[in-house]
Amino acid sequence: MISSLVLVVEDDEDIASLLERYLARAGYRTTKASTGLAALAQVLRLQPDLILLDIGLPDIDGFDVLTKVRANSAVPVIFLSAMDDSMDKLLGLKLGADDYVTKPFNPQEVVARVGAVLKRTKGVAATEVIRHDEIEVQLDSHIAAVSTEKGRVELPLTATEFRLLVCLLRSPYKTFERTSLLDACLPESDALDRTIDTHIANLRRKLAERGQEGYITTVRGIGYRFARSTGA
Ligand code: CA
Protein backbone atom coordinates (compact mmCIF):
# COMPACT_ATOMS: atom_id res chain seq x y z
CA MET A 1 0.00 0.00 0.00
CA ILE A 2 1.35 3.43 -0.92
CA SER A 3 1.73 5.68 2.12
CA SER A 4 -0.40 8.81 2.37
CA LEU A 5 0.91 12.03 0.88
CA VAL A 6 0.84 15.04 3.22
CA LEU A 7 1.15 18.56 1.78
CA VAL A 8 2.82 20.92 4.27
CA VAL A 9 1.87 24.54 3.54
CA GLU A 10 4.13 26.73 5.65
CA ASP A 11 6.29 29.76 4.82
CA ASP A 12 8.59 29.26 7.81
CA GLU A 13 11.28 27.02 6.36
CA ASP A 14 12.36 25.68 9.77
CA ILE A 15 8.84 24.64 10.77
CA ALA A 16 8.17 23.09 7.35
CA SER A 17 11.38 21.04 7.47
CA LEU A 18 10.71 19.95 11.04
CA LEU A 19 7.21 18.75 10.12
CA GLU A 20 8.46 16.98 7.01
CA ARG A 21 11.11 15.19 9.06
CA TYR A 22 8.63 13.96 11.66
CA LEU A 23 6.06 12.96 9.04
CA ALA A 24 8.67 11.05 7.02
CA ARG A 25 9.80 9.27 10.17
CA ALA A 26 6.19 8.19 10.74
CA GLY A 27 6.07 6.73 7.22
CA TYR A 28 4.27 9.48 5.30
CA ARG A 29 5.29 10.90 1.96
CA THR A 30 5.51 14.69 2.08
CA THR A 31 5.62 17.68 -0.20
CA LYS A 32 5.64 21.34 0.72
CA ALA A 33 4.56 24.75 -0.45
CA SER A 34 5.60 28.10 1.03
CA THR A 35 2.85 30.26 -0.45
CA GLY A 36 -0.92 29.90 -0.79
CA LEU A 37 -0.84 29.92 -4.58
CA ALA A 38 1.90 27.29 -4.69
CA ALA A 39 -0.25 25.20 -2.34
CA LEU A 40 -3.27 25.40 -4.65
CA ALA A 41 -1.12 24.33 -7.61
CA GLN A 42 0.22 21.38 -5.60
CA VAL A 43 -3.27 20.30 -4.56
CA LEU A 44 -4.35 20.13 -8.21
CA ARG A 45 -1.17 18.47 -9.42
CA LEU A 46 -0.48 15.95 -6.65
CA GLN A 47 -3.90 15.40 -5.02
CA PRO A 48 -2.47 14.98 -1.50
CA ASP A 49 -4.27 12.81 1.07
CA LEU A 50 -4.08 15.53 3.72
CA ILE A 51 -3.01 19.19 3.97
CA LEU A 52 -1.30 20.83 6.94
CA LEU A 53 -2.17 24.46 6.34
CA ASP A 54 -0.53 27.49 7.95
CA ILE A 55 -2.87 30.49 8.27
CA GLY A 56 -0.33 33.33 7.92
CA LEU A 57 1.16 33.00 4.44
CA PRO A 58 2.95 35.64 2.30
CA ASP A 59 0.32 35.86 -0.44
CA ILE A 60 -3.23 34.63 0.20
CA ASP A 61 -3.89 33.39 3.75
CA GLY A 62 -4.75 29.86 4.85
CA PHE A 63 -8.48 30.65 5.07
CA ASP A 64 -8.51 31.70 1.40
CA VAL A 65 -6.53 28.62 0.45
CA LEU A 66 -9.04 26.38 2.25
CA THR A 67 -12.04 28.09 0.64
CA LYS A 68 -10.52 27.59 -2.81
CA VAL A 69 -9.55 23.97 -2.07
CA ARG A 70 -13.06 23.22 -0.80
CA ALA A 71 -14.59 24.44 -4.05
CA ASN A 72 -13.72 21.08 -5.58
CA SER A 73 -12.04 18.83 -3.02
CA ALA A 74 -12.90 17.20 0.31
CA VAL A 75 -9.24 16.50 1.15
CA PRO A 76 -8.76 16.58 4.94
CA VAL A 77 -7.19 19.83 6.19
CA ILE A 78 -5.55 20.57 9.54
CA PHE A 79 -4.88 24.24 10.26
CA LEU A 80 -1.63 25.35 11.81
CA SER A 81 -2.71 28.43 13.72
CA ALA A 82 -0.27 30.95 15.21
CA MET A 83 -2.96 32.62 17.29
CA ASP A 84 -4.56 30.81 20.17
CA ASP A 85 -7.84 32.47 19.39
CA SER A 86 -11.06 30.51 19.55
CA MET A 87 -12.65 32.74 16.88
CA ASP A 88 -9.98 31.61 14.47
CA LYS A 89 -10.61 28.01 15.39
CA LEU A 90 -14.32 28.30 14.79
CA LEU A 91 -13.83 30.20 11.55
CA GLY A 92 -11.44 27.48 10.42
CA LEU A 93 -13.92 24.74 11.17
CA LYS A 94 -16.73 26.68 9.53
CA LEU A 95 -14.73 26.87 6.32
CA GLY A 96 -14.36 23.11 6.39
CA ALA A 97 -11.11 22.34 8.20
CA ASP A 98 -11.07 18.99 9.97
CA ASP A 99 -8.87 19.95 12.90
CA TYR A 100 -6.41 22.62 14.00
CA VAL A 101 -3.15 22.76 15.90
CA THR A 102 -1.98 25.89 17.71
CA LYS A 103 1.62 27.09 17.44
CA PRO A 104 3.99 26.51 19.08
CA PHE A 105 3.22 22.82 18.66
CA ASN A 106 4.87 19.54 19.44
CA PRO A 107 5.61 17.96 16.03
CA GLN A 108 4.78 14.56 17.43
CA GLU A 109 1.30 15.82 18.31
CA VAL A 110 0.87 17.11 14.76
CA VAL A 111 1.84 13.68 13.40
CA ALA A 112 -0.69 12.06 15.78
CA ARG A 113 -3.44 14.42 14.53
CA VAL A 114 -2.54 13.62 10.93
CA GLY A 115 -2.88 9.91 11.72
CA ALA A 116 -6.20 10.43 13.49
CA VAL A 117 -7.73 12.50 10.70
CA LEU A 118 -6.54 10.08 7.99
CA LYS A 119 -7.87 7.15 10.00
CA ARG A 120 -11.33 8.59 10.29
CA THR A 121 -11.28 9.67 6.65
CA LYS A 122 -10.30 6.28 5.31
CA GLY A 123 -10.84 3.81 8.11
CA VAL A 124 -14.54 3.18 7.76
CA ALA A 125 -15.82 -0.32 7.06
CA ALA A 126 -15.98 -1.33 3.41
CA THR A 127 -19.01 -1.53 1.11
CA GLU A 128 -21.58 -0.43 3.65
CA VAL A 129 -24.40 1.85 2.61
CA ILE A 130 -26.70 3.62 5.05
CA ARG A 131 -29.95 5.15 3.81
CA HIS A 132 -32.58 7.32 5.41
CA ASP A 133 -35.35 8.73 3.23
CA GLU A 134 -33.60 10.62 0.42
CA ILE A 135 -30.18 10.57 2.08
CA GLU A 136 -27.55 7.95 1.42
CA VAL A 137 -23.95 7.45 2.54
CA GLN A 138 -21.51 4.96 1.07
CA LEU A 139 -18.89 4.21 3.67
CA ASP A 140 -16.27 2.63 1.42
CA SER A 141 -16.20 5.37 -1.18
CA HIS A 142 -16.84 8.10 1.39
CA ILE A 143 -19.70 9.53 -0.64
CA ALA A 144 -22.80 11.16 0.78
CA ALA A 145 -25.63 11.90 -1.59
CA VAL A 146 -29.27 12.94 -1.71
CA SER A 147 -31.96 11.94 -4.16
CA THR A 148 -33.65 14.89 -5.80
CA GLU A 149 -36.18 15.26 -8.58
CA LYS A 150 -33.27 15.68 -10.97
CA GLY A 151 -31.53 12.54 -9.70
CA ARG A 152 -28.80 11.77 -7.27
CA VAL A 153 -26.68 14.68 -6.06
CA GLU A 154 -23.51 14.29 -4.04
CA LEU A 155 -22.96 16.27 -0.86
CA PRO A 156 -19.52 17.94 -0.66
CA LEU A 157 -18.80 17.12 2.98
CA THR A 158 -15.59 17.47 4.96
CA ALA A 159 -14.25 14.34 6.65
CA THR A 160 -15.65 15.54 9.99
CA GLU A 161 -19.08 16.33 8.55
CA PHE A 162 -19.15 12.92 6.90
CA ARG A 163 -18.39 11.21 10.23
CA LEU A 164 -21.07 13.28 11.90
CA LEU A 165 -23.66 12.36 9.28
CA VAL A 166 -22.75 8.65 9.51
CA CYS A 167 -23.03 8.77 13.30
CA LEU A 168 -26.48 10.41 13.15
CA LEU A 169 -27.74 8.17 10.33
CA ARG A 170 -26.75 4.98 12.12
CA SER A 171 -29.27 5.81 14.84
CA PRO A 172 -32.01 7.98 13.40
CA TYR A 173 -34.43 9.43 15.97
CA LYS A 174 -31.88 8.89 18.74
CA THR A 175 -30.99 12.05 20.66
CA PHE A 176 -27.21 12.52 20.84
CA GLU A 177 -25.50 14.69 23.41
CA ARG A 178 -22.97 17.15 22.00
CA THR A 179 -20.13 15.41 23.82
CA SER A 180 -20.93 12.01 22.35
CA LEU A 181 -21.10 13.47 18.83
CA LEU A 182 -17.78 15.18 19.46
CA ASP A 183 -16.25 11.90 20.62
CA ALA A 184 -17.56 10.16 17.52
CA CYS A 185 -16.37 12.79 15.07
CA LEU A 186 -13.28 14.39 16.61
CA PRO A 187 -12.08 11.74 19.10
CA GLU A 188 -8.53 13.08 19.52
CA SER A 189 -9.45 16.72 19.54
CA ASP A 190 -9.74 18.97 22.57
CA ALA A 191 -12.39 21.00 20.77
CA LEU A 192 -15.19 22.60 22.78
CA ASP A 193 -18.70 21.15 22.78
CA ARG A 194 -19.97 24.08 20.76
CA THR A 195 -17.65 23.30 17.83
CA ILE A 196 -20.11 20.50 17.10
CA ASP A 197 -22.74 23.23 16.59
CA THR A 198 -20.61 24.65 13.80
CA HIS A 199 -20.29 21.28 12.07
CA ILE A 200 -24.03 20.64 12.47
CA ALA A 201 -24.81 24.08 11.01
CA ASN A 202 -22.60 23.35 8.00
CA LEU A 203 -24.16 19.93 7.51
CA ARG A 204 -27.67 21.37 7.73
CA ARG A 205 -26.79 24.08 5.23
CA LYS A 206 -25.34 21.59 2.75
CA LEU A 207 -28.43 19.39 3.05
CA ALA A 208 -30.75 22.39 2.72
CA GLU A 209 -28.89 23.61 -0.39
CA ARG A 210 -29.87 20.31 -1.98
CA GLY A 211 -33.49 20.51 -0.93
CA GLN A 212 -33.23 18.42 2.24
CA GLU A 213 -34.37 20.83 4.92
CA GLY A 214 -35.17 20.37 8.57
CA TYR A 215 -33.43 17.03 8.90
CA ILE A 216 -31.34 17.59 12.00
CA THR A 217 -33.44 18.54 14.96
CA THR A 218 -32.00 20.48 17.89
CA VAL A 219 -33.00 18.94 21.21
CA ARG A 220 -32.90 21.82 23.66
CA GLY A 221 -30.42 21.47 26.48
CA ILE A 222 -29.16 18.12 25.17
CA GLY A 223 -27.95 17.99 21.59
CA TYR A 224 -29.22 16.75 18.25
CA ARG A 225 -31.36 14.12 16.64
CA PHE A 226 -31.50 12.97 13.02
CA ALA A 227 -35.14 13.25 12.12
CA ARG A 228 -37.17 15.67 10.13
CA SER A 229 -38.58 18.31 12.43
CA THR A 230 -42.37 18.50 12.30
CA GLY A 231 -42.12 22.13 11.31
CA ALA A 232 -43.71 23.31 14.54
CA1 CA B 1 3.34 31.65 8.54
PDB file of N, CA and C in Angstrom, residues 8-23 32 52 54 80 82 103-105 107 110:
ATOM      1  N   VAL A   8       2.546  19.977   3.189  1.00  0.00           N
ATOM      2  CA  VAL A   8       2.824  20.917   4.274  1.00  0.00           C
ATOM      3  C   VAL A   8       2.881  22.317   3.669  1.00  0.00           C
ATOM      4  N   VAL A   9       1.907  23.169   4.054  1.00  0.00           N
ATOM      5  CA  VAL A   9       1.874  24.540   3.545  1.00  0.00           C
ATOM      6  C   VAL A   9       2.330  25.453   4.666  1.00  0.00           C
ATOM      7  N   GLU A  10       3.519  25.982   4.554  1.00  0.00           N
ATOM      8  CA  GLU A  10       4.130  26.727   5.653  1.00  0.00           C
ATOM      9  C   GLU A  10       5.256  27.569   5.082  1.00  0.00           C
ATOM     10  N   ASP A  11       5.240  28.896   5.370  1.00  0.00           N
ATOM     11  CA  ASP A  11       6.291  29.755   4.817  1.00  0.00           C
ATOM     12  C   ASP A  11       7.529  29.808   5.707  1.00  0.00           C
ATOM     13  N   ASP A  12       7.416  29.318   6.935  1.00  0.00           N
ATOM     14  CA  ASP A  12       8.588  29.257   7.807  1.00  0.00           C
ATOM     15  C   ASP A  12       9.349  27.967   7.491  1.00  0.00           C
ATOM     16  N   GLU A  13      10.506  28.160   6.860  1.00  0.00           N
ATOM     17  CA  GLU A  13      11.285  27.025   6.359  1.00  0.00           C
ATOM     18  C   GLU A  13      11.628  26.040   7.477  1.00  0.00           C
ATOM     19  N   ASP A  14      11.968  26.557   8.657  1.00  0.00           N
ATOM     20  CA  ASP A  14      12.364  25.682   9.771  1.00  0.00           C
ATOM     21  C   ASP A  14      11.195  24.797  10.213  1.00  0.00           C
ATOM     22  N   ILE A  15      10.024  25.411  10.337  1.00  0.00           N
ATOM     23  CA  ILE A  15       8.844  24.641  10.768  1.00  0.00           C
ATOM     24  C   ILE A  15       8.480  23.599   9.711  1.00  0.00           C
ATOM     25  N   ALA A  16       8.516  24.019   8.431  1.00  0.00           N
ATOM     26  CA  ALA A  16       8.172  23.088   7.347  1.00  0.00           C
ATOM     27  C   ALA A  16       9.110  21.881   7.348  1.00  0.00           C
ATOM     28  N   SER A  17      10.402  22.138   7.487  1.00  0.00           N
ATOM     29  CA  SER A  17      11.376  21.038   7.472  1.00  0.00           C
ATOM     30  C   SER A  17      11.182  20.121   8.672  1.00  0.00           C
ATOM     31  N   LEU A  18      10.934  20.735   9.824  1.00  0.00           N
ATOM     32  CA  LEU A  18      10.708  19.950  11.043  1.00  0.00           C
ATOM     33  C   LEU A  18       9.507  19.008  10.859  1.00  0.00           C
ATOM     34  N   LEU A  19       8.411  19.563  10.324  1.00  0.00           N
ATOM     35  CA  LEU A  19       7.214  18.748  10.120  1.00  0.00           C
ATOM     36  C   LEU A  19       7.478  17.638   9.109  1.00  0.00           C
ATOM     37  N   GLU A  20       8.161  17.992   8.030  1.00  0.00           N
ATOM     38  CA  GLU A  20       8.456  16.981   7.006  1.00  0.00           C
ATOM     39  C   GLU A  20       9.283  15.840   7.595  1.00  0.00           C
ATOM     40  N   ARG A  21      10.245  16.214   8.452  1.00  0.00           N
ATOM     41  CA  ARG A  21      11.108  15.192   9.057  1.00  0.00           C
ATOM     42  C   ARG A  21      10.298  14.229   9.931  1.00  0.00           C
ATOM     43  N   TYR A  22       9.443  14.798  10.763  1.00  0.00           N
ATOM     44  CA  TYR A  22       8.633  13.956  11.662  1.00  0.00           C
ATOM     45  C   TYR A  22       7.630  13.106  10.888  1.00  0.00           C
ATOM     46  N   LEU A  23       7.037  13.705   9.842  1.00  0.00           N
ATOM     47  CA  LEU A  23       6.063  12.960   9.040  1.00  0.00           C
ATOM     48  C   LEU A  23       6.745  11.810   8.297  1.00  0.00           C
ATOM     49  N   LYS A  32       5.951  20.081   0.035  1.00  0.00           N
ATOM     50  CA  LYS A  32       5.644  21.337   0.720  1.00  0.00           C
ATOM     51  C   LYS A  32       5.468  22.503  -0.225  1.00  0.00           C
ATOM     52  N   LEU A  52      -1.582  20.061   5.730  1.00  0.00           N
ATOM     53  CA  LEU A  52      -1.296  20.833   6.942  1.00  0.00           C
ATOM     54  C   LEU A  52      -1.171  22.268   6.463  1.00  0.00           C
ATOM     55  N   ASP A  54      -0.833  26.310   7.150  1.00  0.00           N
ATOM     56  CA  ASP A  54      -0.525  27.493   7.947  1.00  0.00           C
ATOM     57  C   ASP A  54      -1.538  28.587   7.599  1.00  0.00           C
ATOM     58  N   LEU A  80      -2.696  25.015  10.880  1.00  0.00           N
ATOM     59  CA  LEU A  80      -1.627  25.349  11.811  1.00  0.00           C
ATOM     60  C   LEU A  80      -1.847  26.813  12.157  1.00  0.00           C
ATOM     61  N   ALA A  82      -1.227  30.268  14.336  1.00  0.00           N
ATOM     62  CA  ALA A  82      -0.271  30.946  15.210  1.00  0.00           C
ATOM     63  C   ALA A  82      -0.977  31.583  16.391  1.00  0.00           C
ATOM     64  N   LYS A 103       0.176  26.895  17.268  1.00  0.00           N
ATOM     65  CA  LYS A 103       1.619  27.089  17.440  1.00  0.00           C
ATOM     66  C   LYS A 103       1.886  27.781  18.775  1.00  0.00           C
ATOM     67  N   PRO A 104       2.980  27.512  19.457  1.00  0.00           N
ATOM     68  CA  PRO A 104       3.985  26.511  19.084  1.00  0.00           C
ATOM     69  C   PRO A 104       3.459  25.099  19.369  1.00  0.00           C
ATOM     70  N   PHE A 105       3.748  24.166  18.468  1.00  0.00           N
ATOM     71  CA  PHE A 105       3.216  22.825  18.658  1.00  0.00           C
ATOM     72  C   PHE A 105       4.336  21.812  18.820  1.00  0.00           C
ATOM     73  N   PRO A 107       5.771  18.636  17.326  1.00  0.00           N
ATOM     74  CA  PRO A 107       5.614  17.962  16.030  1.00  0.00           C
ATOM     75  C   PRO A 107       5.040  16.551  16.138  1.00  0.00           C
ATOM     76  N   VAL A 110       1.380  16.852  16.105  1.00  0.00           N
ATOM     77  CA  VAL A 110       0.865  17.108  14.757  1.00  0.00           C
ATOM     78  C   VAL A 110       0.783  15.795  13.980  1.00  0.00           C
TER      79      VAL A 110
END
